[in-house]
Short mmCIF file of C-alpha atoms and ligand atoms in Angstrom, two decimals:
data_model
loop_
_atom_site.label_atom_id
_atom_site.label_comp_id
_atom_site.label_asym_id
_atom_site.label_seq_id
_atom_site.Cartn_x
_atom_site.Cartn_y
_atom_site.Cartn_z
CA MET A 1 -16.07 9.58 -6.94
CA SER A 2 -15.33 6.45 -8.86
CA CYS A 3 -13.73 3.59 -7.06
CA HIS A 4 -12.77 1.19 -9.75
CA PHE A 5 -9.39 -0.04 -10.69
CA LYS A 6 -8.43 -1.44 -14.02
CA PHE A 7 -4.98 -2.93 -13.89
CA LEU A 8 -1.50 -3.48 -14.68
CA ASN A 9 0.60 -5.57 -16.86
CA PHE A 10 3.66 -5.24 -14.68
CA LEU A 11 4.43 -8.94 -14.64
CA LEU A 12 4.95 -8.87 -18.38
CA ILE A 13 7.07 -5.74 -18.50
CA PRO A 14 10.52 -6.92 -19.64
CA ALA A 15 12.25 -4.81 -16.98
CA PHE A 16 10.52 -6.92 -14.37
CA ALA A 17 12.58 -9.91 -15.47
CA VAL A 18 15.67 -8.03 -14.31
CA PHE A 19 14.25 -7.98 -10.78
CA LEU A 20 13.60 -11.70 -10.94
CA ILE A 21 17.23 -12.35 -11.70
CA SER A 22 18.84 -9.89 -9.28
CA ALA A 23 18.37 -11.61 -5.98
CA GLY A 24 20.24 -9.06 -3.87
CA PRO A 25 23.73 -8.79 -2.48
CA ALA A 26 25.52 -12.13 -2.23
CA GLY A 27 25.95 -13.39 1.30
CA ALA A 28 23.35 -11.00 2.73
CA LYS A 29 21.27 -12.52 5.50
CA ALA A 30 17.49 -12.28 5.60
CA PRO A 31 16.20 -10.18 8.54
CA CYS A 32 13.97 -13.02 9.75
CA GLU A 33 13.27 -16.67 9.05
CA ALA A 34 11.39 -17.21 5.81
CA ASP A 35 11.61 -19.48 2.83
CA GLY A 36 8.77 -18.00 0.85
CA ILE A 37 7.19 -14.54 0.72
CA LEU A 38 3.80 -13.55 -0.66
CA LEU A 39 3.32 -9.83 -1.28
CA VAL A 40 -0.33 -8.88 -1.48
CA ALA A 41 -1.59 -5.61 -2.94
CA PHE A 42 -4.99 -4.39 -4.10
CA GLY A 43 -3.69 -4.08 -7.67
CA THR A 44 -3.89 -1.26 -10.19
CA SER A 45 -5.11 -0.46 -13.66
CA VAL A 46 -2.38 1.97 -14.56
CA PRO A 47 0.84 0.68 -16.18
CA GLU A 48 2.89 3.70 -14.97
CA ALA A 49 1.85 2.88 -11.41
CA GLY A 50 3.83 -0.35 -11.68
CA ALA A 51 6.96 1.55 -10.65
CA ALA A 52 5.80 1.26 -7.03
CA PHE A 53 5.34 -2.52 -7.27
CA LYS A 54 8.74 -2.89 -8.89
CA ALA A 55 10.39 -0.85 -6.14
CA ILE A 56 8.72 -2.93 -3.43
CA ASP A 57 9.65 -6.17 -5.19
CA SER A 58 13.21 -4.96 -5.44
CA SER A 59 13.37 -4.00 -1.72
CA PHE A 60 12.10 -7.42 -0.67
CA LYS A 61 14.44 -9.27 -3.01
CA ALA A 62 17.38 -7.33 -1.60
CA ALA A 63 16.32 -8.08 1.99
CA PHE A 64 15.53 -11.75 1.35
CA PRO A 65 18.15 -12.83 -1.20
CA GLY A 66 17.41 -16.08 -2.98
CA ILE A 67 14.02 -16.57 -1.30
CA PRO A 68 11.03 -17.01 -3.63
CA ILE A 69 8.77 -13.98 -3.67
CA GLU A 70 5.29 -14.22 -5.17
CA TRP A 71 2.69 -11.51 -5.76
CA ALA A 72 -1.08 -11.62 -5.40
CA PHE A 73 -3.86 -9.03 -5.82
CA THR A 74 -6.85 -8.83 -3.51
CA SER A 75 -9.04 -7.16 -6.15
CA GLN A 76 -11.03 -9.79 -7.98
CA ILE A 77 -12.01 -7.25 -10.64
CA ILE A 78 -8.37 -6.62 -11.44
CA ARG A 79 -7.53 -10.31 -11.50
CA LYS A 80 -10.47 -11.06 -13.79
CA LYS A 81 -9.53 -8.32 -16.21
CA LEU A 82 -5.90 -9.42 -16.25
CA ALA A 83 -6.93 -13.01 -16.85
CA ALA A 84 -9.18 -11.90 -19.72
CA ARG A 85 -6.14 -10.23 -21.28
CA GLY A 86 -4.09 -13.38 -20.78
CA GLU A 87 -1.87 -11.68 -18.21
CA LYS A 88 -0.61 -13.08 -14.93
CA ALA A 89 -2.37 -11.95 -11.75
CA ALA A 90 -2.48 -14.47 -8.96
CA SER A 91 -5.11 -14.74 -6.28
CA ILE A 92 -3.92 -15.28 -2.71
CA GLY A 93 -4.55 -19.02 -3.04
CA GLN A 94 -2.59 -19.18 -6.30
CA GLY A 95 0.29 -17.26 -4.73
CA LEU A 96 0.40 -19.68 -1.80
CA GLN A 97 0.20 -22.60 -4.22
CA ALA A 98 3.23 -21.28 -6.11
CA LEU A 99 5.22 -21.06 -2.86
CA ALA A 100 4.15 -24.60 -1.93
CA LYS A 101 5.34 -25.76 -5.35
CA ALA A 102 8.70 -24.12 -4.67
CA GLY A 103 8.96 -26.23 -1.50
CA ALA A 104 8.67 -23.32 0.93
CA LYS A 105 7.63 -24.24 4.49
CA ILE A 106 7.91 -21.01 6.45
CA ILE A 107 5.81 -18.41 4.68
CA ARG A 108 5.55 -14.70 5.28
CA VAL A 109 2.53 -13.00 3.75
CA GLN A 110 2.93 -9.23 3.67
CA SER A 111 -0.05 -6.95 3.16
CA LEU A 112 0.81 -3.93 1.02
CA HIS A 113 -2.39 -2.17 1.99
CA VAL A 114 -2.10 1.23 3.68
CA MET A 115 -4.59 0.53 6.45
CA ALA A 116 -6.26 -2.62 7.76
CA GLY A 117 -9.64 -2.26 6.11
CA GLU A 118 -11.89 -4.54 4.12
CA GLU A 119 -9.16 -5.73 1.76
CA PHE A 120 -6.85 -6.73 4.59
CA GLY A 121 -9.68 -8.61 6.30
CA GLU A 122 -10.28 -10.52 3.09
CA LEU A 123 -6.58 -11.29 2.79
CA ALA A 124 -6.43 -12.76 6.30
CA ARG A 125 -9.54 -14.84 5.63
CA ALA A 126 -8.28 -16.10 2.27
CA VAL A 127 -4.97 -17.23 3.81
CA LEU A 128 -6.78 -19.01 6.65
CA ILE A 129 -9.16 -20.79 4.30
CA TRP A 130 -6.33 -21.92 2.03
CA THR A 131 -4.20 -23.25 4.86
CA GLN A 132 -7.17 -25.10 6.33
CA LYS A 133 -7.90 -26.68 2.96
CA HIS A 134 -4.25 -27.69 2.56
CA PRO A 135 -3.14 -28.91 5.99
CA GLY A 136 0.51 -29.84 6.45
CA VAL A 137 1.75 -27.98 3.35
CA PHE A 138 3.33 -25.14 5.34
CA LYS A 139 4.93 -25.20 8.77
CA SER A 140 4.14 -21.55 9.51
CA VAL A 141 2.29 -18.78 7.71
CA TYR A 142 3.00 -15.38 9.27
CA LEU A 143 0.77 -12.48 8.31
CA GLY A 144 2.44 -9.06 8.20
CA ARG A 145 0.08 -6.17 8.84
CA PRO A 146 -0.48 -3.10 6.59
CA LEU A 147 1.59 0.08 6.48
CA LEU A 148 -0.13 2.17 9.17
CA GLU A 149 -0.70 0.11 12.29
CA SER A 150 0.85 2.08 15.12
CA ARG A 151 2.01 5.56 16.09
CA GLU A 152 5.52 4.39 15.31
CA ASP A 153 4.39 3.58 11.76
CA ALA A 154 2.64 6.93 11.34
CA LYS A 155 5.75 8.77 12.60
CA ALA A 156 8.01 6.78 10.26
CA ALA A 157 5.64 7.42 7.34
CA ALA A 158 5.51 11.15 8.15
CA LYS A 159 9.29 11.28 8.13
CA ALA A 160 9.55 9.27 4.90
CA ILE A 161 6.99 11.42 3.09
CA MET A 162 7.66 14.92 4.45
CA SER A 163 11.37 14.83 5.22
CA LYS A 164 12.48 12.61 2.32
CA SER A 165 10.04 12.51 -0.56
CA PHE A 166 8.82 16.11 -0.22
CA ALA A 167 11.87 17.59 1.51
CA ASP A 168 12.34 20.38 -1.05
CA ARG A 169 8.93 22.00 -0.69
CA ALA A 170 8.86 25.79 -0.86
CA ASP A 171 8.26 27.74 2.36
CA GLY A 172 4.56 28.04 3.06
CA GLU A 173 3.65 25.41 0.47
CA ALA A 174 1.11 22.91 1.78
CA LEU A 175 1.16 19.17 1.12
CA ALA A 176 -2.28 17.59 0.77
CA LEU A 177 -2.41 13.81 0.70
CA MET A 178 -5.25 11.68 -0.66
CA ALA A 179 -5.81 8.46 1.26
CA HIS A 180 -8.28 5.87 0.04
CA GLY A 181 -10.25 5.38 3.25
CA GLN A 182 -13.46 3.40 3.46
CA GLU A 183 -17.08 4.03 4.29
CA HIS A 184 -17.33 1.80 7.33
CA GLY A 185 -15.09 0.17 9.87
CA ARG A 186 -12.11 1.66 11.67
CA ALA A 187 -10.31 3.19 8.66
CA GLY A 188 -11.56 6.67 9.63
CA LEU A 189 -10.04 6.29 13.07
CA VAL A 190 -6.68 5.15 11.66
CA LEU A 191 -6.80 8.12 9.30
CA GLU A 192 -7.37 10.52 12.22
CA GLY A 193 -4.43 9.04 14.14
CA THR A 194 -2.23 9.31 11.07
CA ARG A 195 -3.43 12.85 10.42
CA SER A 196 -2.54 13.88 13.95
CA GLU A 197 1.02 12.43 13.67
CA PHE A 198 1.50 14.03 10.25
CA ALA A 199 0.30 17.43 11.50
CA GLU A 200 2.69 17.19 14.45
CA HIS A 201 5.57 16.48 12.08
CA ASP A 202 4.55 19.26 9.69
CA PRO A 203 1.55 21.55 10.30
CA LEU A 204 1.27 22.30 6.59
CA THR A 205 0.52 18.68 5.70
CA PHE A 206 -3.15 17.81 5.29
CA LEU A 207 -4.97 14.57 4.77
CA ALA A 208 -8.35 13.52 3.40
CA SER A 209 -9.72 10.44 1.65
CA VAL A 210 -11.71 9.27 -1.39
CA GLU A 211 -14.07 7.30 0.81
CA GLY A 212 -14.83 7.69 4.50
CA ASP A 213 -15.74 10.70 6.62
CA ARG A 214 -12.90 13.09 5.89
CA ASP A 215 -13.48 14.30 2.34
CA PHE A 216 -12.39 17.10 0.03
CA ASP A 217 -14.58 19.69 1.79
CA ASP A 218 -12.76 18.97 5.07
CA LEU A 219 -9.43 19.34 3.27
CA LEU A 220 -10.48 22.65 1.77
CA ALA A 221 -11.66 23.90 5.18
CA ASP A 222 -8.27 22.95 6.68
CA LEU A 223 -6.40 24.71 3.88
CA GLU A 224 -8.55 27.83 4.25
CA LYS A 225 -7.54 28.01 7.91
CA SER A 226 -3.85 27.82 6.96
CA PRO A 227 -1.70 30.55 5.41
CA ALA A 228 -0.89 28.34 2.39
CA ARG A 229 -1.88 29.44 -1.11
CA LYS A 230 0.28 26.87 -2.85
CA VAL A 231 -0.52 23.18 -2.55
CA ILE A 232 1.20 19.99 -3.63
CA LEU A 233 -1.25 17.13 -4.09
CA ALA A 234 -0.05 13.54 -3.78
CA PRO A 235 -1.60 10.14 -3.08
CA LEU A 236 -1.29 8.43 0.30
CA MET A 237 -1.60 5.15 -1.56
CA VAL A 238 0.94 2.47 -2.38
CA VAL A 239 0.54 3.04 -6.12
CA ALA A 240 -0.34 6.24 -7.96
CA GLY A 241 -3.16 4.52 -9.85
CA ASP A 242 -6.64 5.40 -11.00
CA HIS A 243 -7.63 7.48 -7.95
CA ALA A 244 -4.39 9.47 -8.03
CA ARG A 245 -4.53 10.13 -11.75
CA ASN A 246 -8.26 10.88 -11.99
CA ASP A 247 -9.88 11.77 -8.67
CA LEU A 248 -6.81 13.59 -7.37
CA GLY A 249 -4.93 15.07 -10.31
CA GLY A 250 -7.34 14.62 -13.25
CA ASP A 251 -8.54 17.40 -15.56
CA ASP A 252 -12.22 16.86 -14.76
CA ALA A 253 -13.89 19.69 -12.85
CA ASP A 254 -14.51 17.44 -9.83
CA SER A 255 -10.90 16.32 -9.26
CA TRP A 256 -9.21 17.65 -6.14
CA ALA A 257 -6.70 19.53 -8.31
CA SER A 258 -9.44 21.26 -10.34
CA ARG A 259 -11.48 22.14 -7.26
CA LEU A 260 -8.46 23.61 -5.46
CA LYS A 261 -7.53 25.63 -8.55
CA ALA A 262 -11.12 26.87 -8.72
CA ALA A 263 -10.76 27.93 -5.08
CA GLY A 264 -7.74 30.04 -6.05
CA TYR A 265 -4.86 27.77 -5.08
CA ASP A 266 -1.66 27.30 -7.00
CA VAL A 267 -1.70 23.51 -7.38
CA SER A 268 0.88 20.95 -8.40
CA VAL A 269 0.30 17.20 -8.50
CA VAL A 270 2.96 14.60 -7.75
CA LEU A 271 2.08 11.11 -8.95
CA THR A 272 4.39 9.07 -6.75
CA GLY A 273 3.06 5.95 -5.07
CA LEU A 274 4.21 5.31 -1.49
CA GLY A 275 5.86 2.11 -2.73
CA GLU A 276 8.36 4.26 -4.62
CA ILE A 277 9.69 5.73 -1.35
CA PRO A 278 12.45 3.48 0.10
CA GLU A 279 11.75 4.55 3.72
CA ILE A 280 8.12 3.48 3.28
CA ASN A 281 9.26 0.06 2.08
CA ASP A 282 11.37 -0.14 5.23
CA ILE A 283 8.09 -0.09 7.21
CA PHE A 284 6.76 -3.04 5.18
CA LEU A 285 10.10 -4.81 5.70
CA ARG A 286 9.75 -4.26 9.46
CA HIS A 287 6.17 -5.57 9.45
CA VAL A 288 7.04 -8.69 7.48
CA CYS A 289 9.34 -9.69 10.34
CA ASP A 290 7.74 -8.27 13.47
CA THR A 291 4.52 -10.26 13.19
CA ARG A 292 4.04 -13.23 15.51
CA ASP A 293 0.69 -13.92 13.93
CA ASP A 294 1.15 -17.46 12.59
CA LEU A 295 -2.17 -18.25 10.94
CA ILE A 296 -1.77 -22.01 11.15
CA LYS A 297 -1.17 -22.09 14.90
CA GLU A 298 -3.31 -21.18 17.90
CA PRO A 299 -2.76 -17.55 18.93
CA LYS A 300 0.12 -17.23 21.38
CA LYS A 301 -0.87 -15.72 24.71
CA PRO A 302 1.82 -13.94 26.69
CO1 CO B 1 -11.17 2.86 -4.74
#
């Protein structure tokens, strides 16, 4: 399956300006000390997928009223394409630079990745390199970890997805979620832990990924073992971008939707990114504050 993202012009969408102005309820207090926030996502090609980024931006602005919030994309391909179109798409270094320019000293960088894979590793490295090249600019740079880091996170995500976002599913209707996954590293293990928590919350929820060891055939085998003949397909990704629209719900014969239909299932596709679910953004808002990982100081030992 293809794994390329094009991208998104969300920074230029006029509606976005509204979010820049609305800084949240007056007098509200930030949940933790910060005077600059950098939100870091992979990025996306699909303009409609921008709804998830806008919702996340809005949640953070409401929680941190009046505090500058910058965005950066980890995908160099997306940034290059955006730049070629004359659109704004900051790298991590550029995002940090913008916060420095705003005079921020205590920075919170929040990963908007679903799992700590390759992209998160690159994010951590990019922040470290930038802070080492620019000593003394920031007092602290805290790195908030991705969405699914603990059992608590997986339980909260299960609740947000199954009991909120998909609460009105018909009896006996399965929910099959497409994660991204990756070929190597621990992503497969995180996926298994998440899958186990999700199945405990709702035995008719199934999970597989575009990359990694749990693929469509595993999903189909799981569905065949269940009584479900109706399936809702949705992405377990922050935005419903290229993978969700093509590999998951596309009309091509090799999309998950087409293959399930060919196997006799009654299939519906919901193109909602996780970032559009408020209870998912609550997990990111918890992670932005619960990290003690200050990248410009020696690790604290208990
Ligand atoms: Co991909």
